[in-house]
C-alpha positions as a Markdown table, in Angstrom:
| # | Residue | x | y | z |
|---|---|---|---|---|
| 1 | Met | 37.3 | 78.9 | 45.2 |
| 2 | Lys | 34.7 | 77.1 | 47.6 |
| 3 | Lys | 33.0 | 79.5 | 49.5 |
| 4 | Lys | 32.6 | 80.3 | 45.5 |
| 5 | Gln | 31.2 | 78.0 | 44.3 |
| 6 | Ser | 28.4 | 77.7 | 46.8 |
| 7 | Gln | 27.4 | 81.5 | 46.7 |
| 8 | His | 27.3 | 80.9 | 42.0 |
| 9 | Glu | 24.7 | 77.7 | 43.2 |
| 10 | Lys | 23.1 | 79.9 | 46.0 |
| 11 | Glu | 22.7 | 82.7 | 43.1 |
| 12 | Asn | 21.3 | 80.1 | 40.4 |
| 13 | Pro | 20.0 | 76.8 | 41.1 |
| 14 | Thr | 19.0 | 76.0 | 38.5 |
| 15 | Gln | 21.5 | 76.0 | 36.8 |
| 16 | Ala | 24.1 | 74.5 | 38.8 |
| 17 | Ser | 21.4 | 71.8 | 39.0 |
| 18 | Asn | 21.4 | 71.2 | 34.9 |
| 19 | Leu | 25.3 | 71.4 | 35.1 |
| 20 | Lys | 25.3 | 68.1 | 37.2 |
| 21 | Phe | 22.5 | 66.0 | 35.1 |
| 22 | Phe | 24.4 | 66.8 | 32.5 |
| 23 | Lys | 27.7 | 65.2 | 34.4 |
| 24 | Val | 25.7 | 62.1 | 35.2 |
| 25 | Gln | 24.2 | 61.5 | 31.5 |
| 26 | Leu | 27.9 | 62.0 | 30.7 |
| 27 | His | 29.2 | 59.6 | 33.6 |
| 28 | Leu | 26.8 | 56.9 | 32.5 |
| 29 | His | 27.7 | 57.4 | 28.5 |
| 30 | Asn | 31.0 | 56.3 | 28.4 |
| 31 | Leu | 29.8 | 53.7 | 31.1 |
| 32 | Val | 27.9 | 52.1 | 27.9 |
| 33 | Ser | 30.7 | 53.3 | 25.5 |
| 34 | Arg | 32.6 | 50.9 | 27.4 |
| 35 | Leu | 30.6 | 48.0 | 28.0 |
| 36 | Leu | 29.5 | 48.1 | 24.0 |
| 37 | Leu | 33.2 | 48.1 | 23.5 |
| 38 | Phe | 33.8 | 45.5 | 25.2 |
| 39 | Ala | 31.0 | 43.3 | 25.2 |
| 40 | Ser | 32.3 | 43.0 | 20.9 |
| 41 | Gly | 36.1 | 42.3 | 22.5 |
| 42 | Leu | 33.9 | 40.0 | 24.1 |
| 43 | Ala | 32.4 | 38.0 | 21.0 |
| 44 | Ile | 35.3 | 38.2 | 18.7 |
| 45 | Gly | 37.5 | 36.2 | 21.2 |
| 46 | Ile | 34.5 | 33.5 | 22.3 |
| 47 | Thr | 34.4 | 33.4 | 17.4 |
| 48 | Ile | 37.7 | 33.7 | 17.0 |
| 49 | Thr | 38.8 | 30.6 | 19.9 |
| 50 | Ser | 35.3 | 28.7 | 18.4 |
| 51 | His | 36.8 | 28.9 | 14.6 |
| 52 | Phe | 40.4 | 27.4 | 16.2 |
| 53 | Lys | 39.2 | 24.7 | 18.5 |
| 54 | Glu | 37.7 | 23.1 | 15.0 |
| 55 | Phe | 40.3 | 24.0 | 13.1 |
| 56 | Pro | 43.8 | 23.8 | 15.3 |
| 57 | Leu | 46.0 | 25.4 | 14.0 |
| 58 | Asp | 48.5 | 22.5 | 15.8 |
| 59 | Gln | 47.8 | 19.9 | 12.8 |
| 60 | Tyr | 48.5 | 22.8 | 9.9 |
| 61 | Leu | 51.7 | 24.4 | 11.6 |
| 62 | Pro | 54.6 | 24.0 | 14.4 |
| 63 | Ile | 54.1 | 25.2 | 17.2 |
| 64 | Pro | 55.4 | 28.4 | 17.7 |
| 65 | Ser | 58.6 | 29.2 | 19.9 |
| 66 | Ile | 58.6 | 31.2 | 22.9 |
| 67 | Lys | 61.0 | 33.6 | 24.2 |
| 68 | Phe | 60.9 | 35.2 | 27.7 |
| 69 | Thr | 61.9 | 38.8 | 27.9 |
| 70 | Thr | 64.7 | 38.7 | 30.5 |
| 71 | Phe | 64.7 | 41.7 | 33.5 |
| 72 | Asp | 67.3 | 43.0 | 35.6 |
| 73 | Ser | 67.1 | 40.8 | 38.6 |
| 74 | Ser | 68.1 | 43.9 | 42.0 |
| 75 | Phe | 64.6 | 45.4 | 39.7 |
| 76 | Ser | 62.7 | 42.7 | 39.5 |
| 77 | Ser | 63.2 | 41.3 | 43.1 |
| 78 | Ser | 61.8 | 45.1 | 44.1 |
| 79 | Leu | 59.4 | 44.3 | 43.3 |
| 80 | Ser | 56.3 | 42.0 | 44.0 |
| 81 | Val | 54.3 | 42.2 | 40.9 |
| 82 | Ser | 54.8 | 39.5 | 38.5 |
| 83 | Pro | 56.9 | 39.0 | 35.5 |
| 84 | Pro | 55.2 | 40.7 | 31.8 |
| 85 | Pro | 53.7 | 38.3 | 29.5 |
| 86 | Pro | 55.9 | 36.7 | 27.9 |
| 87 | Ser | 56.4 | 37.9 | 24.0 |
| 88 | Ile | 54.9 | 34.9 | 21.1 |
| 89 | Gln | 56.4 | 35.1 | 18.0 |
| 90 | Ile | 53.9 | 33.7 | 15.1 |
| 91 | Pro | 55.2 | 33.4 | 11.4 |
| 92 | Thr | 53.2 | 33.8 | 8.5 |
| 93 | Leu | 50.2 | 31.3 | 8.3 |
| 94 | Ser | 49.6 | 29.6 | 5.3 |
| 95 | Arg | 46.8 | 27.7 | 3.0 |
| 96 | Pro | 46.3 | 24.5 | 5.1 |
| 97 | Pro | 46.9 | 20.7 | 3.1 |
| 98 | Pro | 44.1 | 19.2 | 1.8 |
| 99 | Leu | 41.7 | 17.3 | 4.6 |
| 100 | Thr | 42.2 | 13.9 | 4.1 |
| 101 | Asn | 38.4 | 12.6 | 3.5 |
| 102 | Pro | 36.9 | 15.6 | 1.9 |
| 103 | Ile | 33.5 | 15.9 | 1.7 |
| 104 | Pro | 31.8 | 14.8 | -1.0 |
| 105 | Ser | 30.7 | 17.7 | -3.7 |
| 106 | Cys | 26.9 | 17.4 | -3.9 |
| 107 | Asn | 27.4 | 18.3 | -8.5 |
| 108 | Ile | 27.2 | 15.8 | -9.8 |
| 109 | Ser | 29.3 | 15.0 | -12.9 |
| 110 | Ser | 27.6 | 13.8 | -15.8 |
| 111 | Asn | 29.7 | 10.2 | -16.3 |
| 112 | Gln | 28.8 | 9.3 | -12.0 |
| 113 | Ser | 24.7 | 10.1 | -13.3 |
| 114 | Lys | 25.4 | 7.6 | -16.1 |
| 115 | Lys | 26.7 | 5.2 | -13.4 |
| 116 | Met | 23.7 | 6.1 | -11.5 |
| 117 | Thr | 21.0 | 3.4 | -11.5 |
| 118 | Arg | 17.7 | 5.0 | -11.5 |
| 119 | Ile | 14.3 | 4.4 | -9.4 |
| 120 | Gly | 11.6 | 5.9 | -11.4 |
| 121 | Phe | 7.8 | 6.0 | -10.4 |
| 122 | Lys | 7.2 | 2.9 | -11.7 |
| 123 | Gln | 9.9 | 1.1 | -9.9 |
| 124 | His | 7.0 | 1.7 | -6.7 |
| 125 | Phe | 4.4 | -0.5 | -8.5 |
| 126 | Lys | 6.9 | -3.5 | -9.6 |
| 127 | Val | 4.5 | -6.3 | -8.3 |
| 128 | Gln | 5.4 | -7.7 | -5.0 |
| 129 | Pro | 5.7 | -12.0 | -4.2 |
| 130 | Ala | 2.4 | -13.4 | -3.6 |
| 131 | Met | 3.8 | -14.7 | -0.2 |
| 132 | His | 4.6 | -11.8 | 2.6 |
| 133 | Asp | 4.1 | -11.5 | 6.3 |
| 134 | Met | 1.5 | -8.4 | 6.6 |
| 135 | Thr | -0.7 | -9.1 | 9.6 |
| 136 | Glu | -4.2 | -8.9 | 7.8 |
| 137 | Glu | -5.3 | -5.5 | 10.1 |
| 138 | Glu | -2.2 | -4.6 | 7.8 |
| 139 | Leu | -3.3 | -5.9 | 4.6 |
| 140 | Leu | -7.1 | -4.6 | 4.5 |
| 141 | Trp | -5.7 | -2.2 | 5.5 |
| 142 | Lys | -2.9 | -1.2 | 3.2 |
| 143 | Ala | -5.4 | -2.7 | 0.3 |
| 144 | Ser | -8.2 | -0.2 | 1.1 |
| 145 | Met | -6.3 | 3.1 | -0.4 |
| 146 | Val | -7.7 | 4.8 | -3.0 |
| 147 | Pro | -5.7 | 7.6 | -4.7 |
| 148 | Lys | -7.6 | 10.6 | -4.7 |
| 149 | Ile | -6.3 | 11.4 | -8.6 |
| 150 | Ala | -8.2 | 9.4 | -11.1 |
| 151 | Asp | -5.7 | 9.5 | -14.0 |
| 152 | Tyr | -3.2 | 7.6 | -13.4 |
| 153 | Pro | 0.9 | 9.1 | -13.9 |
| 154 | Phe | 2.1 | 6.7 | -16.1 |
| 155 | Asn | 0.5 | 4.2 | -18.8 |
| 156 | Phe | 0.6 | 0.0 | -17.7 |
| 157 | Thr | -1.6 | -2.9 | -19.1 |
| 158 | Pro | -4.7 | -3.5 | -17.4 |
| 159 | Lys | -4.4 | -7.1 | -15.7 |
| 160 | Val | -7.7 | -9.5 | -14.9 |
| 161 | Ala | -6.9 | -11.5 | -11.2 |
| 162 | Phe | -7.4 | -15.2 | -11.0 |
| 163 | Leu | -8.1 | -15.7 | -7.6 |
| 164 | Phe | -8.5 | -19.5 | -6.3 |
| 165 | Leu | -10.2 | -20.3 | -3.2 |
| 166 | Thr | -8.7 | -24.0 | -2.7 |
| 167 | Lys | -7.9 | -26.7 | 0.1 |
| 168 | Gly | -4.3 | -27.4 | -1.5 |
| 169 | Pro | -3.7 | -27.8 | -5.2 |
| 170 | Val | -5.5 | -26.2 | -7.9 |
| 171 | Leu | -6.8 | -29.5 | -8.8 |
| 172 | Leu | -7.3 | -28.2 | -13.6 |
| 173 | Ala | -3.8 | -26.6 | -13.0 |
| 174 | Pro | -3.0 | -28.0 | -16.3 |
| 175 | Leu | -6.3 | -26.6 | -18.5 |
| 176 | Trp | -5.2 | -23.6 | -16.4 |
| 177 | Glu | -1.9 | -23.2 | -17.8 |
| 178 | Lys | -2.9 | -24.1 | -21.6 |
| 179 | Phe | -5.6 | -21.4 | -21.3 |
| 180 | Phe | -3.1 | -18.6 | -19.5 |
| 181 | Glu | 0.4 | -19.4 | -22.4 |
| 182 | Gly | 1.4 | -16.7 | -24.0 |
| 183 | Asn | -0.2 | -13.8 | -22.3 |
| 184 | Lys | 1.7 | -12.7 | -19.6 |
| 185 | Gly | 1.2 | -9.5 | -18.7 |
| 186 | His | -2.5 | -8.9 | -18.7 |
| 187 | Tyr | -3.0 | -11.1 | -15.8 |
| 188 | Ser | -2.3 | -12.6 | -11.7 |
| 189 | Ile | -2.9 | -15.3 | -10.1 |
| 190 | Tyr | -3.9 | -16.0 | -6.2 |
| 191 | Val | -4.1 | -18.8 | -4.3 |
| 192 | His | -5.6 | -18.9 | -1.1 |
| 193 | Ser | -5.2 | -23.0 | 0.3 |
| 194 | Asn | -5.4 | -24.5 | 3.8 |
| 195 | Pro | -2.0 | -23.6 | 5.4 |
| 196 | Ser | -1.2 | -27.3 | 5.8 |
| 197 | Phe | -1.1 | -27.6 | 3.2 |
| 198 | Asn | 2.9 | -28.4 | 1.3 |
| 199 | Glu | 3.0 | -29.6 | -2.1 |
| 200 | Thr | 5.4 | -27.4 | -3.6 |
| 201 | Val | 5.1 | -26.6 | -7.5 |
| 202 | Pro | 7.3 | -26.3 | -10.3 |
| 203 | Glu | 8.9 | -23.4 | -11.2 |
| 204 | Asp | 8.0 | -23.7 | -14.9 |
| 205 | Ser | 4.3 | -23.1 | -13.5 |
| 206 | Val | 1.8 | -19.9 | -13.5 |
| 207 | Phe | 1.1 | -21.3 | -10.6 |
| 208 | His | 4.8 | -21.2 | -8.9 |
| 209 | Gly | 4.9 | -18.6 | -6.0 |
| 210 | Arg | 1.1 | -17.2 | -6.1 |
| 211 | Arg | 0.0 | -18.5 | -2.7 |
| 212 | Ile | -1.3 | -16.2 | -0.2 |
| 213 | Pro | -0.4 | -16.7 | 2.9 |
| 214 | Ser | -4.1 | -17.3 | 4.2 |
| 215 | Lys | -6.5 | -19.1 | 7.6 |
| 216 | Glu | -7.8 | -22.8 | 7.4 |
| 217 | Val | -11.1 | -22.5 | 6.3 |
| 218 | Arg | -14.6 | -25.0 | 6.5 |
| 219 | Trp | -17.2 | -24.8 | 3.8 |
| 220 | Gly | -20.6 | -23.2 | 5.9 |
| 221 | Glu | -18.8 | -20.8 | 7.7 |
| 222 | Phe | -18.0 | -17.2 | 8.7 |
| 223 | Asn | -13.8 | -17.5 | 7.2 |
| 224 | Met | -14.7 | -18.1 | 4.1 |
| 225 | Ile | -15.6 | -14.9 | 3.2 |
| 226 | Glu | -12.4 | -13.8 | 5.7 |
| 227 | Ala | -10.4 | -16.1 | 3.1 |
| 228 | Glu | -12.2 | -14.0 | -0.6 |
| 229 | Arg | -11.5 | -10.8 | 1.5 |
| 230 | Arg | -7.6 | -11.8 | 1.8 |
| 231 | Leu | -7.7 | -13.2 | -2.1 |
| 232 | Leu | -8.9 | -9.4 | -2.4 |
| 233 | Ala | -6.8 | -7.8 | -0.9 |
| 234 | Asn | -3.3 | -9.4 | -1.7 |
| 235 | Ala | -5.3 | -8.7 | -5.5 |
| 236 | Leu | -5.0 | -5.2 | -5.0 |
| 237 | Leu | -1.6 | -4.6 | -3.9 |
| 238 | Asp | -1.2 | -4.5 | -7.4 |
| 239 | Ile | -2.6 | -1.2 | -8.7 |
| 240 | Thr | -2.4 | -3.0 | -12.3 |
| 241 | Asn | -4.7 | -5.7 | -11.0 |
| 242 | Gln | -8.0 | -3.7 | -12.5 |
| 243 | Arg | -11.1 | -6.6 | -12.6 |
| 244 | Phe | -11.2 | -9.6 | -10.6 |
| 245 | Val | -12.8 | -13.2 | -11.0 |
| 246 | Leu | -12.9 | -15.8 | -7.9 |
| 247 | Leu | -12.4 | -19.5 | -8.5 |
| 248 | Ser | -12.5 | -23.0 | -7.4 |
| 249 | Glu | -10.0 | -25.5 | -7.8 |
| 250 | Ser | -12.6 | -27.3 | -9.8 |
| 251 | Cys | -13.1 | -24.1 | -12.1 |
| 252 | Ile | -12.4 | -24.5 | -15.9 |
| 253 | Pro | -12.5 | -21.8 | -18.6 |
| 254 | Leu | -15.4 | -21.6 | -21.4 |
| 255 | Phe | -13.1 | -19.6 | -23.6 |
| 256 | Asn | -10.2 | -18.5 | -24.4 |
| 257 | Phe | -8.4 | -15.4 | -23.1 |
| 258 | His | -8.2 | -12.8 | -24.8 |
| 259 | Thr | -12.0 | -13.6 | -25.0 |
| 260 | Ile | -12.4 | -13.8 | -21.1 |
| 261 | Tyr | -10.0 | -10.5 | -20.8 |
| 262 | Asp | -12.1 | -8.8 | -23.2 |
| 263 | Tyr | -15.3 | -9.5 | -21.8 |
| 264 | Leu | -14.4 | -8.5 | -18.0 |
| 265 | Met | -12.2 | -5.2 | -19.1 |
| 266 | Asn | -14.8 | -3.3 | -21.7 |
| 267 | Ser | -18.4 | -4.5 | -19.3 |
| 268 | Asn | -19.5 | -1.4 | -17.4 |
| 269 | Lys | -21.3 | -4.2 | -15.0 |
| 270 | Thr | -19.9 | -6.4 | -11.8 |
| 271 | Phe | -21.2 | -9.2 | -11.8 |
| 272 | Val | -22.5 | -10.7 | -8.1 |
| 273 | Glu | -25.5 | -12.7 | -7.7 |
| 274 | Ser | -28.8 | -10.9 | -6.5 |
| 275 | Tyr | -32.3 | -11.7 | -5.2 |
| 276 | Asp | -34.5 | -12.3 | -2.8 |
| 277 | Leu | -35.3 | -15.3 | -2.3 |
| 278 | Pro | -38.4 | -16.1 | 0.0 |
| 279 | Gly | -38.4 | -19.4 | 2.4 |
| 280 | Pro | -36.4 | -21.5 | 5.2 |
| 281 | Val | -33.1 | -21.7 | 2.3 |
| 282 | Gly | -33.3 | -17.6 | 1.3 |
| 283 | Arg | -35.5 | -14.9 | 3.8 |
| 284 | Gly | -35.0 | -17.7 | 6.2 |
| 285 | Arg | -31.7 | -17.5 | 7.2 |
| 286 | Tyr | -31.7 | -14.0 | 8.4 |
| 287 | Asn | -31.5 | -12.8 | 11.6 |
| 288 | Ser | -32.9 | -10.3 | 13.3 |
| 289 | Lys | -30.3 | -8.9 | 15.5 |
| 290 | Met | -28.9 | -8.0 | 12.6 |
| 291 | Tyr | -31.6 | -5.4 | 12.5 |
| 292 | Pro | -30.6 | -2.1 | 12.1 |
| 293 | Thr | -28.1 | -2.7 | 10.3 |
| 294 | Val | -29.0 | -5.2 | 7.9 |
| 295 | Arg | -33.2 | -5.5 | 7.0 |
| 296 | Ile | -34.9 | -8.1 | 6.4 |
| 297 | Lys | -36.2 | -6.1 | 2.7 |
| 298 | Gln | -32.4 | -5.8 | 2.4 |
| 299 | Trp | -31.4 | -9.4 | 3.2 |
| 300 | Arg | -30.7 | -10.6 | -0.3 |
| 301 | Lys | -29.0 | -14.2 | -1.6 |
| 302 | Gly | -26.4 | -15.6 | -4.6 |
| 303 | Ser | -23.6 | -17.3 | -5.0 |
| 304 | Gln | -20.3 | -16.3 | -4.1 |
| 305 | Trp | -18.0 | -17.3 | -7.1 |
| 306 | Phe | -17.9 | -13.4 | -8.0 |
| 307 | Gln | -16.4 | -10.9 | -10.9 |
| 308 | Ile | -15.9 | -7.0 | -9.7 |
| 309 | Asp | -13.9 | -3.8 | -11.0 |
| 310 | Arg | -11.6 | -2.8 | -8.9 |
| 311 | Glu | -13.5 | 0.5 | -7.3 |
| 312 | Leu | -15.9 | -2.5 | -5.3 |
| 313 | Ala | -13.3 | -5.1 | -4.3 |
| 314 | Val | -12.0 | -1.6 | -2.4 |
| 315 | Glu | -15.2 | -1.9 | -0.9 |
| 316 | Ile | -15.5 | -4.7 | 0.3 |
| 317 | Val | -11.6 | -5.1 | 1.7 |
| 318 | Ser | -12.4 | -1.9 | 3.8 |
| 319 | Asp | -15.7 | -2.7 | 5.1 |
| 320 | Gln | -17.0 | -2.0 | 8.8 |
| 321 | Lys | -20.1 | -1.8 | 8.5 |
| 322 | Tyr | -21.7 | -5.2 | 7.0 |
| 323 | Phe | -18.9 | -6.9 | 7.3 |
| 324 | Pro | -18.8 | -7.2 | 11.5 |
| 325 | Val | -22.3 | -8.2 | 12.0 |
| 326 | Phe | -22.7 | -10.8 | 9.6 |
| 327 | Lys | -19.2 | -12.6 | 11.7 |
| 328 | Lys | -21.3 | -12.0 | 14.5 |
| 329 | Tyr | -24.6 | -13.3 | 13.4 |
| 330 | Cys | -24.3 | -15.3 | 10.5 |
| 331 | Asn | -23.3 | -18.4 | 10.8 |
| 332 | His | -23.2 | -22.5 | 10.1 |
| 333 | Ala | -26.8 | -22.7 | 8.9 |
| 334 | Cys | -26.7 | -18.9 | 7.5 |
| 335 | Tyr | -23.8 | -19.7 | 4.9 |
| 336 | Ser | -22.5 | -16.7 | 5.0 |
| 337 | Asp | -20.8 | -16.7 | 1.4 |
| 338 | Glu | -24.5 | -17.0 | 0.6 |
| 339 | His | -25.7 | -14.2 | 1.8 |
| 340 | Tyr | -22.4 | -11.7 | 2.5 |
| 341 | Leu | -21.6 | -10.2 | -0.5 |
| 342 | Pro | -25.1 | -10.1 | -2.4 |
| 343 | Thr | -27.0 | -7.9 | 0.7 |
| 344 | Leu | -23.7 | -5.3 | 0.8 |
| 345 | Val | -23.8 | -4.8 | -3.1 |
| 346 | Gly | -27.9 | -5.3 | -3.3 |
| 347 | Thr | -27.9 | -2.6 | -0.7 |
| 348 | Lys | -25.1 | -0.1 | -1.2 |
| 349 | Phe | -23.6 | -1.3 | -5.2 |
| 350 | Trp | -26.9 | -1.3 | -7.6 |
| 351 | Lys | -26.6 | 1.1 | -9.6 |
| 352 | Lys | -24.3 | -1.1 | -11.6 |
| 353 | Asn | -24.6 | -4.8 | -11.1 |
| 354 | Ser | -25.6 | -7.2 | -13.3 |
| 355 | Asn | -26.9 | -9.3 | -10.3 |
| 356 | Lys | -25.7 | -12.4 | -11.8 |
| 357 | Thr | -22.9 | -14.4 | -11.9 |
| 358 | Leu | -20.8 | -15.5 | -14.5 |
| 359 | Thr | -20.0 | -19.5 | -12.8 |
| 360 | Trp | -22.4 | -21.7 | -14.4 |
| 361 | Val | -23.5 | -24.4 | -11.7 |
| 362 | Asp | -26.1 | -27.7 | -12.1 |
| 363 | Trp | -28.7 | -26.9 | -9.7 |
| 364 | Ser | -30.6 | -28.6 | -11.6 |
| 365 | Lys | -30.7 | -32.3 | -8.7 |
| 366 | Gly | -30.8 | -30.2 | -5.7 |
| 367 | Gly | -29.4 | -30.5 | -2.7 |
| 368 | Pro | -26.6 | -28.0 | -0.7 |
| 369 | His | -24.5 | -28.2 | -3.6 |
| 370 | Pro | -24.4 | -28.5 | -6.9 |
| 371 | Ser | -24.3 | -31.5 | -9.8 |
| 372 | Lys | -19.8 | -32.3 | -10.0 |
| 373 | Phe | -18.9 | -33.6 | -13.2 |
| 374 | Met | -16.5 | -36.9 | -14.1 |
| 375 | Arg | -14.6 | -37.8 | -17.0 |
| 376 | Thr | -17.3 | -39.6 | -18.7 |
| 377 | Asp | -20.0 | -37.0 | -18.6 |
| 378 | Ile | -17.3 | -33.7 | -21.0 |
| 379 | Asn | -17.5 | -34.2 | -25.2 |
| 380 | Pro | -17.5 | -31.3 | -27.1 |
| 381 | Asp | -21.1 | -31.2 | -27.5 |
| 382 | Phe | -21.4 | -30.3 | -23.8 |
| 383 | Leu | -18.4 | -28.0 | -23.7 |
| 384 | Lys | -20.6 | -26.2 | -26.6 |
| 385 | Arg | -23.6 | -26.1 | -24.2 |
| 386 | Leu | -22.0 | -24.4 | -21.9 |
| 387 | Arg | -20.3 | -21.9 | -23.9 |
| 388 | Glu | -23.6 | -21.1 | -26.0 |
| 389 | Gly | -27.1 | -21.9 | -24.9 |
| 390 | Asn | -28.3 | -18.9 | -23.2 |
| 391 | Lys | -29.4 | -15.3 | -24.2 |
| 392 | Cys | -28.6 | -12.6 | -22.0 |
| 393 | Glu | -27.3 | -8.5 | -22.1 |
| 394 | Tyr | -24.2 | -7.5 | -22.2 |
| 395 | Asn | -23.4 | -3.6 | -21.5 |
| 396 | Gly | -27.5 | -3.4 | -22.8 |
| 397 | Lys | -27.6 | -5.6 | -25.8 |
| 398 | Glu | -28.7 | -9.2 | -26.3 |
| 399 | Ser | -25.8 | -11.4 | -25.8 |
| 400 | Asn | -25.8 | -14.9 | -26.2 |
| 401 | Ile | -22.1 | -15.3 | -23.3 |
| 402 | Cys | -23.2 | -15.2 | -20.3 |
| 403 | Phe | -20.7 | -17.5 | -18.5 |
| 404 | Leu | -17.1 | -17.4 | -18.5 |
| 405 | Phe | -16.1 | -20.3 | -16.6 |
| 406 | Ala | -18.1 | -22.9 | -15.3 |
| 407 | Arg | -17.4 | -25.5 | -11.8 |
| 408 | Lys | -17.6 | -28.9 | -9.9 |
| 409 | Phe | -14.9 | -31.0 | -12.7 |
| 410 | Thr | -13.2 | -33.2 | -10.5 |
| 411 | Thr | -9.7 | -34.2 | -11.6 |
| 412 | His | -11.6 | -37.8 | -13.3 |
| 413 | Ser | -12.3 | -34.7 | -16.0 |
| 414 | Leu | -9.1 | -33.3 | -17.1 |
| 415 | Asp | -7.4 | -35.7 | -19.5 |
| 416 | Arg | -11.2 | -35.0 | -21.8 |
| 417 | Leu | -10.8 | -31.5 | -20.6 |
| 418 | Leu | -7.4 | -31.4 | -21.7 |
| 419 | Arg | -8.1 | -33.0 | -25.1 |
| 420 | Phe | -11.6 | -31.7 | -26.2 |
| 421 | Ala | -11.7 | -27.5 | -24.4 |
| 422 | Pro | -8.3 | -26.5 | -26.2 |
| 423 | Lys | -9.6 | -27.0 | -29.7 |
| 424 | Ile | -13.3 | -26.1 | -28.8 |
| 425 | Met | -12.3 | -22.6 | -27.1 |
| 426 | Glu | -9.7 | -21.7 | -29.5 |
| 427 | Phe | -6.6 | -21.9 | -26.3 |
| 428 | Tyr | -4.3 | -21.6 | -29.0 |
């Protein structure tokens, strides 16, 4: 047979080669098929095993009994192989009992939804306590945030933020209490006092709980500007505050709340006094080291007592250009509180600024401080002159309301202010 095959192969070498190649292909095909079959079985086995590991049968089923098949001893002794595996009788599977702690469904019934407290969008804008534990860097960063969408997605009543920069208590607080009475929801109060001041405020007072985290402030030093920014930053955390008024403990209102509120809210200007003053107390305070950030022609002077809108307040707390220069080069005799805001506003925001303040003071006697008003200075005629004794412009028209506030009133004047002011200013 071998001889015949060899002879045949010699006679037909091409056909023999094709036959061998076909056999090899057939062998490889069978081998690959078996490997695929084996891999499929292995994958199914692993899947089933992992499934039973997650849901072990012994939690739900009794352990099945195992019966071994017996063999003839003579037959088994003559063989060296091990006995076959035992046959296992598995009972019919039944539905497992419910889990003791089932996973709750995502579907909420109508009864459950009624019991749930809704946390709406407005909840995220609730007024927070004035006192907090943020660092100054964190506070200024948070206050500098501005939404890109101008229109608010909810309705609210815009408020005026009254910022009191004091050494201790608000000395004329009883007068302000009458001013704010009946206008809750239209104003906010923030008090920056010396950190060492620890006097308590009655719970029924509008000033209760309105102190902000503060640092020591000294007259004529740059920390006065830092305190002003601190007050603005805290007030900016409340999105409903739209106008901001800086006051001292010696300030009084000259009109009732509604008049002042409408005047500020309806104004198309901000009120920061800013003017160029030649001489030693004006340009003479300029430090050439501020150049080129601040040039001598940009240098301005003015009162620190401002009335501004939210847009300008954000610019002040986020200023990283002029603030560091003033902090470094405008100290002591420079009196930065008279120059920082007037220069900043006069340089960058002069188009929408009125270049005046709404807080009246008396500089007629000269000196570094305005005149103070004692008990004997307070009478109805004096208060009327402060309210109506001037002519100015408001929203492009002439107005006889030029000042909304006045300052340097001592505590000795409080009793007469309480006697005359509510009637003249129509607090009720």
